[in-house]
């Protein structure tokens, strides 16, 4: 009896829900199919969908959902399409203890050089890692292309001169 919503917003919702379901199941073929069908006129980074899982209920990005549920293959496919995790998830992953549930996410982000320069409340993972130098996180972030000179809402960081020139050419994929 009610008209079906149409237009870009409705298409975004429809495609995001399908992509979300595919990533929830962890079926890489379904995810690839959904990514291949994604409308060119809708930025993929806007793919959000409604979820209810152990992390709570609400609206979440497809990338965050894949990472939180340790769907590594799904997250890798999304990363190949330049989807980024939320700044909050990056903050949680790099500020958690190495044995915490976020540690797997931290490892994935490092491996794929994802979110390494994302700011959350004036802090980047590299700035936060200054408090955790004993566990090697600071050096690992540098090795995976985190940028000491990233300017945050707090202004330029004091650590921007720390990157040794020898590491500069080491990065194969720029950190995001």
Short mmCIF file of N, CA and C in Angstrom, two decimals:
data_model
loop_
_atom_site.label_atom_id
_atom_site.label_comp_id
_atom_site.label_asym_id
_atom_site.label_seq_id
_atom_site.Cartn_x
_atom_site.Cartn_y
_atom_site.Cartn_z
N UNK A 1 0.81 -1.20 0.00
CA UNK A 1 0.00 0.00 0.00
C UNK A 1 0.86 1.27 0.00
N UNK A 2 2.06 1.21 0.58
CA UNK A 2 2.92 2.37 0.63
C UNK A 2 3.88 2.33 -0.54
N UNK A 3 4.21 3.49 -1.10
CA UNK A 3 5.19 3.48 -2.20
C UNK A 3 6.57 3.08 -1.69
N UNK A 4 7.28 2.31 -2.50
CA UNK A 4 8.64 1.90 -2.15
C UNK A 4 9.58 3.08 -2.34
N UNK A 5 10.49 3.31 -1.40
CA UNK A 5 11.43 4.40 -1.58
C UNK A 5 12.30 4.14 -2.81
N UNK A 6 12.65 5.20 -3.49
CA UNK A 6 13.51 5.06 -4.66
C UNK A 6 14.56 6.15 -4.64
N UNK A 7 15.43 6.12 -5.61
CA UNK A 7 16.48 7.12 -5.68
C UNK A 7 17.76 6.63 -5.05
N UNK A 8 18.78 7.50 -5.01
CA UNK A 8 20.10 7.10 -4.50
C UNK A 8 20.09 6.58 -3.07
N UNK A 9 19.31 7.20 -2.20
CA UNK A 9 19.30 6.77 -0.79
C UNK A 9 18.76 5.34 -0.65
N UNK A 10 17.69 5.05 -1.37
CA UNK A 10 17.10 3.71 -1.30
C UNK A 10 18.05 2.68 -1.91
N UNK A 11 18.69 3.04 -3.03
CA UNK A 11 19.64 2.13 -3.65
C UNK A 11 20.83 1.87 -2.74
N UNK A 12 21.30 2.92 -2.07
CA UNK A 12 22.41 2.76 -1.13
C UNK A 12 22.02 1.79 -0.02
N UNK A 13 20.84 1.98 0.54
CA UNK A 13 20.37 1.10 1.62
C UNK A 13 20.28 -0.34 1.14
N UNK A 14 19.70 -0.54 -0.02
CA UNK A 14 19.53 -1.89 -0.56
C UNK A 14 20.88 -2.57 -0.79
N UNK A 15 21.78 -1.89 -1.46
CA UNK A 15 23.09 -2.49 -1.74
C UNK A 15 23.90 -2.68 -0.45
N UNK A 16 23.83 -1.74 0.47
CA UNK A 16 24.58 -1.86 1.73
C UNK A 16 24.07 -3.04 2.55
N UNK A 17 22.76 -3.24 2.58
CA UNK A 17 22.20 -4.38 3.32
C UNK A 17 22.69 -5.69 2.71
N UNK A 18 22.69 -5.79 1.38
CA UNK A 18 23.15 -7.01 0.72
C UNK A 18 24.64 -7.25 0.98
N UNK A 19 25.43 -6.20 0.87
CA UNK A 19 26.86 -6.32 1.14
C UNK A 19 27.10 -6.70 2.60
N UNK A 20 26.33 -6.10 3.50
CA UNK A 20 26.44 -6.42 4.93
C UNK A 20 26.11 -7.88 5.20
N UNK A 21 25.04 -8.37 4.59
CA UNK A 21 24.67 -9.79 4.78
C UNK A 21 25.77 -10.71 4.26
N UNK A 22 26.32 -10.36 3.10
CA UNK A 22 27.39 -11.19 2.52
C UNK A 22 28.61 -11.20 3.43
N UNK A 23 28.98 -10.05 3.98
CA UNK A 23 30.16 -10.00 4.86
C UNK A 23 29.88 -10.71 6.17
N UNK A 24 28.64 -10.66 6.63
CA UNK A 24 28.26 -11.34 7.87
C UNK A 24 28.44 -12.84 7.72
N UNK A 25 28.08 -13.37 6.56
CA UNK A 25 28.23 -14.80 6.30
C UNK A 25 29.68 -15.16 6.00
N UNK A 26 30.48 -14.16 5.62
CA UNK A 26 31.88 -14.42 5.33
C UNK A 26 32.12 -15.11 4.00
N UNK A 27 31.12 -15.07 3.14
CA UNK A 27 31.23 -15.71 1.83
C UNK A 27 31.91 -14.75 0.86
N UNK A 28 33.18 -14.99 0.57
CA UNK A 28 33.93 -14.05 -0.26
C UNK A 28 33.36 -13.96 -1.68
N UNK A 29 32.83 -15.05 -2.22
CA UNK A 29 32.22 -15.00 -3.54
C UNK A 29 31.03 -14.06 -3.57
N UNK A 30 30.19 -14.14 -2.54
CA UNK A 30 29.03 -13.26 -2.44
C UNK A 30 29.46 -11.81 -2.26
N UNK A 31 30.50 -11.61 -1.46
CA UNK A 31 31.00 -10.25 -1.23
C UNK A 31 31.52 -9.68 -2.54
N UNK A 32 32.33 -10.48 -3.25
CA UNK A 32 32.88 -10.02 -4.53
C UNK A 32 31.76 -9.70 -5.50
N UNK A 33 30.74 -10.52 -5.54
CA UNK A 33 29.60 -10.29 -6.42
C UNK A 33 28.90 -8.98 -6.07
N UNK A 34 28.69 -8.75 -4.78
CA UNK A 34 28.05 -7.51 -4.35
C UNK A 34 28.92 -6.29 -4.68
N UNK A 35 30.22 -6.43 -4.50
CA UNK A 35 31.12 -5.32 -4.83
C UNK A 35 31.10 -5.04 -6.33
N UNK A 36 31.05 -6.10 -7.14
CA UNK A 36 31.02 -5.93 -8.59
C UNK A 36 29.72 -5.26 -9.05
N UNK A 37 28.63 -5.46 -8.32
CA UNK A 37 27.34 -4.88 -8.68
C UNK A 37 27.11 -3.50 -8.07
N UNK A 38 28.03 -3.07 -7.23
CA UNK A 38 27.84 -1.79 -6.53
C UNK A 38 27.70 -0.66 -7.56
N UNK A 39 26.69 0.19 -7.41
CA UNK A 39 26.49 1.28 -8.38
C UNK A 39 27.66 2.26 -8.38
N UNK A 40 28.13 2.59 -9.56
CA UNK A 40 29.29 3.49 -9.70
C UNK A 40 29.01 4.89 -9.17
N UNK A 41 27.74 5.28 -9.13
CA UNK A 41 27.41 6.64 -8.69
C UNK A 41 27.24 6.77 -7.18
N UNK A 42 27.43 5.68 -6.43
CA UNK A 42 27.31 5.73 -4.97
C UNK A 42 28.65 5.37 -4.36
N UNK A 43 29.27 6.29 -3.60
CA UNK A 43 30.57 5.98 -2.97
C UNK A 43 30.46 4.76 -2.05
N UNK A 44 31.32 3.80 -2.26
CA UNK A 44 31.30 2.56 -1.47
C UNK A 44 31.53 2.84 0.01
N UNK A 45 32.27 3.90 0.33
CA UNK A 45 32.56 4.21 1.72
C UNK A 45 31.28 4.52 2.52
N UNK A 46 30.18 4.77 1.82
CA UNK A 46 28.93 5.06 2.50
C UNK A 46 28.13 3.80 2.84
N UNK A 47 28.71 2.63 2.57
CA UNK A 47 28.00 1.37 2.82
C UNK A 47 27.87 1.12 4.32
N UNK A 48 26.71 1.38 4.83
CA UNK A 48 26.41 1.16 6.24
C UNK A 48 25.14 0.32 6.30
N UNK A 49 24.99 -0.45 7.35
CA UNK A 49 23.78 -1.24 7.46
C UNK A 49 23.44 -1.48 8.92
N UNK A 50 22.21 -1.88 9.16
CA UNK A 50 21.73 -2.13 10.51
C UNK A 50 22.18 -3.52 10.95
N UNK A 51 22.77 -3.59 12.13
CA UNK A 51 23.23 -4.88 12.65
C UNK A 51 22.80 -5.04 14.10
N UNK A 52 22.70 -6.29 14.49
CA UNK A 52 22.52 -6.66 15.89
C UNK A 52 23.46 -7.83 16.09
N UNK A 53 24.50 -7.62 16.88
CA UNK A 53 25.45 -8.69 17.14
C UNK A 53 26.02 -8.52 18.54
N UNK A 54 27.05 -9.29 18.85
CA UNK A 54 27.63 -9.25 20.20
C UNK A 54 28.19 -7.88 20.55
N UNK A 55 28.44 -7.05 19.53
CA UNK A 55 29.00 -5.72 19.76
C UNK A 55 27.91 -4.68 19.97
N UNK A 56 26.65 -5.10 19.85
CA UNK A 56 25.54 -4.18 20.04
C UNK A 56 24.70 -4.06 18.79
N UNK A 57 23.70 -3.21 18.88
CA UNK A 57 22.80 -2.98 17.75
C UNK A 57 23.03 -1.58 17.22
N UNK A 58 22.83 -1.42 15.93
CA UNK A 58 22.93 -0.09 15.38
C UNK A 58 23.41 -0.07 13.96
N UNK A 59 23.77 1.10 13.53
CA UNK A 59 24.22 1.35 12.18
C UNK A 59 25.74 1.25 12.17
N UNK A 60 26.29 0.38 11.33
CA UNK A 60 27.74 0.18 11.32
C UNK A 60 28.23 0.08 9.88
N UNK A 61 29.47 0.50 9.67
CA UNK A 61 30.03 0.34 8.33
C UNK A 61 30.28 -1.14 8.06
N UNK A 62 30.25 -1.49 6.79
CA UNK A 62 30.48 -2.88 6.40
C UNK A 62 31.89 -3.31 6.81
N UNK A 63 32.88 -2.42 6.67
CA UNK A 63 34.26 -2.75 7.04
C UNK A 63 34.36 -3.00 8.54
N UNK A 64 33.80 -2.12 9.36
CA UNK A 64 33.86 -2.32 10.81
C UNK A 64 33.20 -3.63 11.20
N UNK A 65 32.09 -3.94 10.58
CA UNK A 65 31.39 -5.18 10.89
C UNK A 65 32.26 -6.40 10.57
N UNK A 66 32.89 -6.38 9.41
CA UNK A 66 33.76 -7.50 9.03
C UNK A 66 34.92 -7.64 10.02
N UNK A 67 35.52 -6.53 10.41
CA UNK A 67 36.65 -6.58 11.34
C UNK A 67 36.23 -7.04 12.73
N UNK A 68 35.15 -6.49 13.24
CA UNK A 68 34.71 -6.84 14.59
C UNK A 68 34.34 -8.32 14.71
N UNK A 69 33.89 -8.90 13.60
CA UNK A 69 33.51 -10.30 13.62
C UNK A 69 34.58 -11.22 13.04
N UNK A 70 35.79 -10.66 12.91
CA UNK A 70 36.96 -11.41 12.45
C UNK A 70 36.73 -12.14 11.12
N UNK A 71 36.05 -11.47 10.22
CA UNK A 71 35.85 -11.97 8.86
C UNK A 71 36.99 -11.40 8.02
N UNK A 72 38.18 -11.98 8.18
CA UNK A 72 39.39 -11.42 7.59
C UNK A 72 39.36 -11.42 6.07
N UNK A 73 38.84 -12.49 5.46
CA UNK A 73 38.76 -12.52 3.99
C UNK A 73 37.82 -11.45 3.47
N UNK A 74 36.70 -11.28 4.17
CA UNK A 74 35.75 -10.23 3.78
C UNK A 74 36.39 -8.86 3.93
N UNK A 75 37.06 -8.64 5.04
CA UNK A 75 37.71 -7.35 5.28
C UNK A 75 38.80 -7.08 4.24
N UNK A 76 39.53 -8.12 3.83
CA UNK A 76 40.57 -7.94 2.82
C UNK A 76 39.97 -7.54 1.48
N UNK A 77 38.84 -8.14 1.10
CA UNK A 77 38.17 -7.74 -0.14
C UNK A 77 37.72 -6.28 -0.07
N UNK A 78 37.20 -5.90 1.08
CA UNK A 78 36.75 -4.51 1.26
C UNK A 78 37.94 -3.56 1.23
N UNK A 79 39.05 -3.97 1.85
CA UNK A 79 40.25 -3.13 1.86
C UNK A 79 40.79 -2.95 0.44
N UNK A 80 40.67 -3.98 -0.37
CA UNK A 80 41.12 -3.87 -1.76
C UNK A 80 40.32 -2.81 -2.53
N UNK A 81 39.12 -2.51 -2.04
CA UNK A 81 38.28 -1.47 -2.65
C UNK A 81 38.42 -0.14 -1.90
N UNK A 82 39.46 -0.05 -1.09
CA UNK A 82 39.78 1.17 -0.33
C UNK A 82 38.76 1.55 0.74
N UNK A 83 38.00 0.57 1.23
CA UNK A 83 37.14 0.86 2.37
C UNK A 83 38.01 0.98 3.61
N UNK A 84 37.70 1.93 4.45
CA UNK A 84 38.49 2.19 5.65
C UNK A 84 37.67 1.86 6.90
N UNK A 85 38.33 1.43 7.94
CA UNK A 85 37.63 1.26 9.22
C UNK A 85 37.34 2.63 9.81
N UNK A 86 36.41 2.67 10.72
CA UNK A 86 36.10 3.94 11.38
C UNK A 86 37.27 4.37 12.26
N UNK A 87 37.37 5.67 12.47
CA UNK A 87 38.43 6.19 13.33
C UNK A 87 38.31 5.62 14.74
N UNK A 88 37.10 5.43 15.22
CA UNK A 88 36.90 4.89 16.56
C UNK A 88 37.43 3.45 16.66
N UNK A 89 37.14 2.62 15.65
CA UNK A 89 37.61 1.24 15.68
C UNK A 89 39.14 1.19 15.63
N UNK A 90 39.74 2.04 14.80
CA UNK A 90 41.20 2.11 14.74
C UNK A 90 41.76 2.50 16.11
N UNK A 91 41.16 3.49 16.73
CA UNK A 91 41.59 3.93 18.07
C UNK A 91 41.51 2.77 19.06
N UNK A 92 40.40 2.07 19.05
CA UNK A 92 40.24 0.94 19.98
C UNK A 92 41.28 -0.15 19.72
N UNK A 93 41.52 -0.44 18.45
CA UNK A 93 42.46 -1.52 18.11
C UNK A 93 43.89 -1.18 18.53
N UNK A 94 44.29 0.07 18.38
CA UNK A 94 45.67 0.42 18.71
C UNK A 94 45.86 0.86 20.16
N UNK A 95 44.79 0.97 20.91
CA UNK A 95 44.92 1.31 22.31
C UNK A 95 44.58 0.14 23.23
N UNK A 96 44.23 -0.98 22.63
CA UNK A 96 43.91 -2.17 23.42
C UNK A 96 45.18 -2.93 23.76
N UNK A 97 45.10 -3.71 24.78
CA UNK A 97 46.20 -4.60 25.14
C UNK A 97 46.39 -5.59 23.99
N UNK A 98 47.63 -6.02 23.73
CA UNK A 98 47.87 -6.98 22.64
C UNK A 98 47.08 -8.28 22.77
N UNK A 99 46.63 -8.60 23.97
CA UNK A 99 45.87 -9.84 24.16
C UNK A 99 44.36 -9.60 24.13
N UNK A 100 43.94 -8.36 23.98
CA UNK A 100 42.51 -8.03 23.98
C UNK A 100 41.84 -8.48 22.68
N UNK A 101 40.50 -8.52 22.66
CA UNK A 101 39.79 -8.93 21.44
C UNK A 101 40.12 -8.08 20.21
N UNK A 102 40.58 -6.86 20.43
CA UNK A 102 40.91 -5.98 19.31
C UNK A 102 42.29 -6.29 18.71
N UNK A 103 43.07 -7.15 19.36
CA UNK A 103 44.43 -7.43 18.88
C UNK A 103 44.43 -8.00 17.47
N UNK A 104 43.49 -8.88 17.15
CA UNK A 104 43.40 -9.42 15.79
C UNK A 104 43.12 -8.32 14.78
N UNK A 105 42.30 -7.37 15.18
CA UNK A 105 41.99 -6.24 14.31
C UNK A 105 43.25 -5.40 14.11
N UNK A 106 43.99 -5.18 15.19
CA UNK A 106 45.24 -4.42 15.10
C UNK A 106 46.18 -5.09 14.10
N UNK A 107 46.32 -6.40 14.20
CA UNK A 107 47.20 -7.13 13.28
C UNK A 107 46.75 -6.98 11.83
N UNK A 108 45.44 -7.06 11.60
CA UNK A 108 44.90 -6.90 10.25
C UNK A 108 45.19 -5.49 9.72
N UNK A 109 44.95 -4.49 10.54
CA UNK A 109 45.18 -3.11 10.11
C UNK A 109 46.65 -2.88 9.77
N UNK A 110 47.54 -3.43 10.57
CA UNK A 110 48.96 -3.31 10.27
C UNK A 110 49.32 -4.03 8.97
N UNK A 111 48.86 -5.25 8.82
CA UNK A 111 49.18 -6.05 7.64
C UNK A 111 48.74 -5.34 6.36
N UNK A 112 47.58 -4.67 6.41
CA UNK A 112 47.03 -4.02 5.22
C UNK A 112 47.28 -2.50 5.21
N UNK A 113 48.05 -2.00 6.18
CA UNK A 113 48.32 -0.56 6.31
C UNK A 113 47.04 0.26 6.23
N UNK A 114 46.03 -0.17 6.98
CA UNK A 114 44.74 0.51 6.99
C UNK A 114 44.56 1.34 8.25
N UNK A 115 44.13 2.56 8.08
CA UNK A 115 43.77 3.39 9.22
C UNK A 115 44.93 3.86 10.07
N UNK A 116 46.15 3.67 9.61
CA UNK A 116 47.30 3.96 10.46
C UNK A 116 47.50 5.45 10.72
N UNK A 117 46.86 6.29 9.95
CA UNK A 117 46.93 7.73 10.17
C UNK A 117 45.58 8.33 10.55
N UNK A 118 44.62 7.47 10.91
CA UNK A 118 43.28 7.96 11.29
C UNK A 118 43.36 8.63 12.64
N UNK A 119 42.68 9.72 12.77
CA UNK A 119 42.66 10.49 14.03
C UNK A 119 41.38 10.21 14.80
N UNK A 120 41.54 10.05 16.08
CA UNK A 120 40.38 9.95 16.99
C UNK A 120 40.68 10.88 18.15
N UNK A 121 39.91 11.92 18.28
CA UNK A 121 40.06 12.89 19.37
C UNK A 121 41.49 13.39 19.50
N UNK A 122 42.09 13.74 18.36
CA UNK A 122 43.42 14.34 18.36
C UNK A 122 44.57 13.36 18.43
N UNK A 123 44.28 12.08 18.48
CA UNK A 123 45.33 11.06 18.57
C UNK A 123 45.33 10.19 17.33
N UNK A 124 46.50 9.91 16.81
CA UNK A 124 46.67 8.92 15.75
C UNK A 124 47.23 7.66 16.41
N UNK A 125 47.17 6.53 15.76
CA UNK A 125 47.77 5.33 16.35
C UNK A 125 49.24 5.54 16.75
N UNK A 126 49.98 6.27 15.93
CA UNK A 126 51.39 6.50 16.23
C UNK A 126 51.58 7.33 17.50
N UNK A 127 50.77 8.36 17.65
CA UNK A 127 50.86 9.16 18.87
C UNK A 127 50.48 8.33 20.09
N UNK A 128 49.44 7.52 19.95
CA UNK A 128 49.03 6.66 21.06
C UNK A 128 50.10 5.63 21.40
N UNK A 129 50.82 5.16 20.37
CA UNK A 129 51.83 4.12 20.57
C UNK A 129 53.03 4.61 21.36
N UNK A 130 53.20 5.91 21.47
CA UNK A 130 54.31 6.43 22.28
C UNK A 130 54.22 5.94 23.72
N UNK A 131 53.00 5.65 24.16
CA UNK A 131 52.82 5.12 25.52
C UNK A 131 53.08 3.63 25.60
N UNK A 132 53.22 2.98 24.45
CA UNK A 132 53.38 1.52 24.42
C UNK A 132 54.65 1.12 23.68
N UNK A 133 55.71 1.86 23.82
CA UNK A 133 56.94 1.57 23.06
C UNK A 133 57.54 0.22 23.42
N UNK A 134 57.28 -0.26 24.62
CA UNK A 134 57.87 -1.53 25.05
C UNK A 134 57.35 -2.71 24.23
N UNK A 135 56.10 -2.64 23.74
CA UNK A 135 55.57 -3.78 22.99
C UNK A 135 55.90 -3.70 21.49
N UNK A 136 56.68 -2.71 21.08
CA UNK A 136 57.12 -2.61 19.69
C UNK A 136 56.10 -2.03 18.74
N UNK A 137 54.96 -1.57 19.26
CA UNK A 137 53.91 -1.06 18.41
C UNK A 137 54.35 0.19 17.64
N UNK A 138 55.06 1.08 18.29
CA UNK A 138 55.50 2.32 17.64
C UNK A 138 56.34 1.99 16.41
N UNK A 139 57.33 1.13 16.56
CA UNK A 139 58.19 0.76 15.44
C UNK A 139 57.40 0.01 14.38
N UNK A 140 56.50 -0.84 14.80
CA UNK A 140 55.69 -1.59 13.85
C UNK A 140 54.83 -0.64 13.00
N UNK A 141 54.27 0.39 13.61
CA UNK A 141 53.50 1.37 12.86
C UNK A 141 54.38 2.09 11.84
N UNK A 142 55.58 2.47 12.25
CA UNK A 142 56.51 3.10 11.31
C UNK A 142 56.84 2.16 10.15
N UNK A 143 57.08 0.90 10.48
CA UNK A 143 57.42 -0.10 9.46
C UNK A 143 56.28 -0.32 8.47
N UNK A 144 55.05 -0.06 8.91
CA UNK A 144 53.88 -0.26 8.05
C UNK A 144 53.36 1.06 7.48
N UNK A 145 54.21 2.07 7.45
CA UNK A 145 53.94 3.32 6.74
C UNK A 145 53.10 4.35 7.49
N UNK A 146 52.98 4.26 8.79
CA UNK A 146 52.31 5.34 9.52
C UNK A 146 53.18 6.59 9.37
N UNK A 147 52.54 7.74 9.32
CA UNK A 147 53.24 8.99 9.05
C UNK A 147 53.36 9.83 10.31
N UNK A 148 54.57 10.02 10.82
CA UNK A 148 54.74 10.83 12.03
C UNK A 148 54.27 12.28 11.84
N UNK A 149 54.28 12.79 10.64
CA UNK A 149 53.92 14.18 10.40
C UNK A 149 52.44 14.44 10.21
N UNK A 150 51.60 13.44 10.43
CA UNK A 150 50.17 13.63 10.25
C UNK A 150 49.66 14.72 11.19
N UNK A 151 49.07 15.74 10.61
CA UNK A 151 48.52 16.85 11.39
C UNK A 151 47.13 16.45 11.85
N UNK A 152 46.86 16.61 13.14
CA UNK A 152 45.56 16.26 13.70
C UNK A 152 44.82 17.53 14.09
N UNK A 153 43.65 17.36 14.66
CA UNK A 153 42.88 18.51 15.12
C UNK A 153 43.60 19.25 16.24
N UNK A 154 44.60 18.61 16.82
CA UNK A 154 45.40 19.22 17.88
C UNK A 154 46.60 19.97 17.32
N UNK A 155 46.78 19.90 15.98
CA UNK A 155 47.92 20.56 15.36
C UNK A 155 48.98 19.56 14.97
N UNK A 156 50.15 20.05 14.51
CA UNK A 156 51.21 19.14 14.10
C UNK A 156 51.80 18.40 15.30
N UNK A 157 52.05 17.10 15.14
CA UNK A 157 52.61 16.32 16.25
C UNK A 157 54.09 16.62 16.46
N UNK A 158 54.53 16.43 17.66
CA UNK A 158 55.94 16.67 18.00
C UNK A 158 56.84 15.56 17.48
N UNK A 159 56.27 14.46 17.00
CA UNK A 159 57.08 13.32 16.59
C UNK A 159 57.35 13.29 15.09
N UNK A 160 56.98 14.31 14.35
CA UNK A 160 57.10 14.25 12.90
C UNK A 160 58.52 14.08 12.39
N UNK A 161 59.51 14.42 13.17
CA UNK A 161 60.90 14.31 12.72
C UNK A 161 61.52 12.95 13.07
N UNK A 162 60.75 12.05 13.65
CA UNK A 162 61.31 10.79 14.11
C UNK A 162 61.53 9.75 13.01
N UNK A 163 60.89 9.86 11.88
CA UNK A 163 60.97 8.83 10.86
C UNK A 163 62.37 8.80 10.24
N UNK A 164 63.09 7.72 10.40
CA UNK A 164 64.42 7.62 9.81
C UNK A 164 64.32 7.58 8.29
N UNK A 165 65.22 8.25 7.60
CA UNK A 165 65.17 8.26 6.12
C UNK A 165 65.26 6.87 5.52
N UNK A 166 65.92 5.95 6.19
CA UNK A 166 66.08 4.60 5.64
C UNK A 166 64.75 3.87 5.50
N UNK A 167 63.77 4.23 6.28
CA UNK A 167 62.48 3.54 6.23
C UNK A 167 61.58 4.11 5.14
N UNK A 168 61.81 5.32 4.72
CA UNK A 168 60.93 6.02 3.79
C UNK A 168 60.60 5.20 2.56
N UNK A 169 61.55 4.57 1.92
CA UNK A 169 61.28 3.80 0.71
C UNK A 169 60.78 2.40 0.97
N UNK A 170 60.66 2.00 2.22
CA UNK A 170 60.31 0.65 2.62
C UNK A 170 58.82 0.34 2.39
N UNK A 171 57.97 1.33 2.45
CA UNK A 171 56.53 1.11 2.39
C UNK A 171 56.07 0.81 0.97
N UNK A 172 55.29 -0.26 0.84
CA UNK A 172 54.77 -0.62 -0.47
C UNK A 172 53.39 -0.03 -0.70
N UNK A 173 52.65 0.17 0.34
CA UNK A 173 51.31 0.74 0.24
C UNK A 173 51.22 1.87 1.24
N UNK A 174 50.91 3.08 0.81
CA UNK A 174 50.83 4.18 1.76
C UNK A 174 49.76 3.91 2.80
N UNK A 175 50.04 4.23 4.03
CA UNK A 175 49.07 4.05 5.10
C UNK A 175 47.95 5.06 4.92
N UNK A 176 46.79 4.65 5.37
CA UNK A 176 45.65 5.57 5.29
C UNK A 176 45.19 5.93 6.68
#
